[in-house]
Coordinates of N, CA and C in Angstrom, one line a residue:
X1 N -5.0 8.7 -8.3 CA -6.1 9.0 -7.4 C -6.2 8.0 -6.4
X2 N -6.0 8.5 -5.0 CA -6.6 7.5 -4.0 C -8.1 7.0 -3.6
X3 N -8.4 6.3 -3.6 CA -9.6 5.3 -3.4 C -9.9 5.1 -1.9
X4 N -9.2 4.9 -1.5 CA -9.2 4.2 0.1 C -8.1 4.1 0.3
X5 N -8.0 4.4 1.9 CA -7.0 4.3 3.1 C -7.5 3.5 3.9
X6 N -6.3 2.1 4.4 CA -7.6 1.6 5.7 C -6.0 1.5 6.6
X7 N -6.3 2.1 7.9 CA -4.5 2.1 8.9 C -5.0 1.2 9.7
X8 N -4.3 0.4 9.9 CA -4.5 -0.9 11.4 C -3.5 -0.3 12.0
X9 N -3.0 -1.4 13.1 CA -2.1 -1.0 13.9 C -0.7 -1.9 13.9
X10 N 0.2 -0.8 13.6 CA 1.3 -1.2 12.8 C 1.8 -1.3 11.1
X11 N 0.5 -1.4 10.5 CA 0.2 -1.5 9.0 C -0.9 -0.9 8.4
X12 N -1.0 -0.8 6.9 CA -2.2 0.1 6.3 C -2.4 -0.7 5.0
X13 N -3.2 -0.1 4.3 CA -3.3 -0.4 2.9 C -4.0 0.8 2.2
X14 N -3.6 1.0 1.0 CA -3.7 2.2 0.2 C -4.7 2.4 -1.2
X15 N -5.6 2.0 -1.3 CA -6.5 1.6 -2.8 C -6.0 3.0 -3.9
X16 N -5.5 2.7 -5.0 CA -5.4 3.5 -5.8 C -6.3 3.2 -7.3
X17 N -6.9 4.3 -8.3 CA -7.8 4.3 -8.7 C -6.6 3.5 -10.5
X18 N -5.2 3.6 -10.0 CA -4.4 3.4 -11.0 C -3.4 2.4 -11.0
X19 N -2.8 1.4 -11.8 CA -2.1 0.5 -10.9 C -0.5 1.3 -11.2
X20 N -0.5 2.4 -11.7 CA 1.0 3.1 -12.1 C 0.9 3.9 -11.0
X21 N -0.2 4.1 -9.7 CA 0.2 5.3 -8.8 C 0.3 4.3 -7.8
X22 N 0.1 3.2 -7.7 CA 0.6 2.2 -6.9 C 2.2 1.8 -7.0
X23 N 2.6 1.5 -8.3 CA 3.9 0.9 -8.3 C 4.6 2.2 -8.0
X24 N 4.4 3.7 -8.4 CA 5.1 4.7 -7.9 C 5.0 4.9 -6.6
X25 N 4.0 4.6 -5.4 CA 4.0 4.6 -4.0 C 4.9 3.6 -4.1
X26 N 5.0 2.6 -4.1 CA 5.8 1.4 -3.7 C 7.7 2.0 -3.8
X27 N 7.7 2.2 -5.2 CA 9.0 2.3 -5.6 C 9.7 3.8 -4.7
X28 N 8.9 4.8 -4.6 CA 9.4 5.8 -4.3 C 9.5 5.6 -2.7
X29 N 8.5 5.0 -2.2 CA 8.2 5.2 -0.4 C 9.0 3.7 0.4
X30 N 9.6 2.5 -0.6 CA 9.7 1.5 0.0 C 10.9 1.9 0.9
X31 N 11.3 0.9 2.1 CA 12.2 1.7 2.7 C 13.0 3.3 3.4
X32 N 11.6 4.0 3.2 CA 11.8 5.0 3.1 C 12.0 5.6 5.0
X33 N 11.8 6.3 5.8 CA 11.7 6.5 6.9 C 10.3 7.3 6.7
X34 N 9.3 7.4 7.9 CA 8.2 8.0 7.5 C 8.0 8.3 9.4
X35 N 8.2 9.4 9.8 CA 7.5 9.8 11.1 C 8.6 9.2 12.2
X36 N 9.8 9.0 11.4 CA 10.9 8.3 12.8 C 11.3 6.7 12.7
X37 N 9.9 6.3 11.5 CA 10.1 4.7 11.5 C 10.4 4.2 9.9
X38 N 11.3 3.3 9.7 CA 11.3 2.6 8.2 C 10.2 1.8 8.0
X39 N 9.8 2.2 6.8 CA 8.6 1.7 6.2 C 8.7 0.6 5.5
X40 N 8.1 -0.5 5.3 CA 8.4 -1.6 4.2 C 6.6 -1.4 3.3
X41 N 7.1 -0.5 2.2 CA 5.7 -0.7 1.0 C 5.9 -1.7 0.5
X42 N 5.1 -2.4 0.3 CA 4.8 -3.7 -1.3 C 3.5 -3.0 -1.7
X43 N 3.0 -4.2 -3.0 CA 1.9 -4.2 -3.5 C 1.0 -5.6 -2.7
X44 N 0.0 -4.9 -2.2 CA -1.1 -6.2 -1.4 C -0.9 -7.3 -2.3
X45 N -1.1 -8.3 -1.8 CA -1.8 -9.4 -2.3 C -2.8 -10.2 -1.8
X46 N -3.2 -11.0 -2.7 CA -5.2 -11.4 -2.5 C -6.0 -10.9 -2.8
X47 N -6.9 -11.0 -2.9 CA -9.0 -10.7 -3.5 C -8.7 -9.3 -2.5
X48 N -9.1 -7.9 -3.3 CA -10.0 -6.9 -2.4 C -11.0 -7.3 -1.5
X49 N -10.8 -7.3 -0.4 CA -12.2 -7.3 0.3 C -13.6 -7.4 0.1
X50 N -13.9 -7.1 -1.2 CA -14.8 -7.5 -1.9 C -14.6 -8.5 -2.7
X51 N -13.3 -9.1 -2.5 CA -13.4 -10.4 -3.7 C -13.1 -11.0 -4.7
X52 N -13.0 -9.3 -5.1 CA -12.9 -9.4 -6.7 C -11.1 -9.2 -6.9
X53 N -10.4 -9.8 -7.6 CA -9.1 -9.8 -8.7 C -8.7 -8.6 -9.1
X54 N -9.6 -8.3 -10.4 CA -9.6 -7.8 -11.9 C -9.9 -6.4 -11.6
X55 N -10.2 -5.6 -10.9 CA -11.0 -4.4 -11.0 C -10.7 -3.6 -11.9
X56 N -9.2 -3.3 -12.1 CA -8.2 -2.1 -12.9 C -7.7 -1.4 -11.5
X57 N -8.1 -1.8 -10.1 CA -7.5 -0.9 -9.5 C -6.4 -1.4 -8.7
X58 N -5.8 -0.8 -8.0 CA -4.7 -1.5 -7.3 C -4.4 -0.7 -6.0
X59 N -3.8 -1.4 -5.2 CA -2.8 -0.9 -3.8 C -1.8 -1.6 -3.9
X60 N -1.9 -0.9 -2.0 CA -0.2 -1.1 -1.8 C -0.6 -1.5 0.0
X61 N 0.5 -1.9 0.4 CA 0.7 -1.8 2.0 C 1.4 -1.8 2.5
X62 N 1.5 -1.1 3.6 CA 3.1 -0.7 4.4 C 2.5 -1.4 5.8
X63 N 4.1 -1.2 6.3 CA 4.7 -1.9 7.8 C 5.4 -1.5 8.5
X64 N 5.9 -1.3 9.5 CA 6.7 -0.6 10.1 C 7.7 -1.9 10.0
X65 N 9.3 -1.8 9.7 CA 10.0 -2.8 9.4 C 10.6 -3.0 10.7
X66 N 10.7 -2.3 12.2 CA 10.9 -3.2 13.2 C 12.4 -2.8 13.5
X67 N 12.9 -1.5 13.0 CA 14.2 -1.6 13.5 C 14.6 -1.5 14.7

């Protein structure tokens, strides 16, 4: 289940309600081409925006990799 989408420009971040629909975005989407562009997914790192570590939930964030 997705939680939150937040798109900037050039990059995004994805809140998932699971940390196994996270590592499956990551694994399935990394490098992937998405709209013309290669994508670089990871798993974020640092405090949610709120702060917090621990929640049980998890993301991801992509990039356009610049080819």
């Amino acid at each position: 289940k997705i939680l939150e989408v937040d798109l900037k420009n050039g990059y995004g971040f994805v809140e998932f309600d699971d940390l196994r629909d996270a590592d499956d975005a990551v694994y399935e989407l990394n490098g992937k081409d998405l709209c013309g562009e290669r994508v670089i997914v990871e798993h974020a790192r640092g405090p949610r925006r709120d702060g917090s570590y621990g929640s049980g939930r998890s993301g991801y964030g992509y990039r356009r990799s610049g080819r």
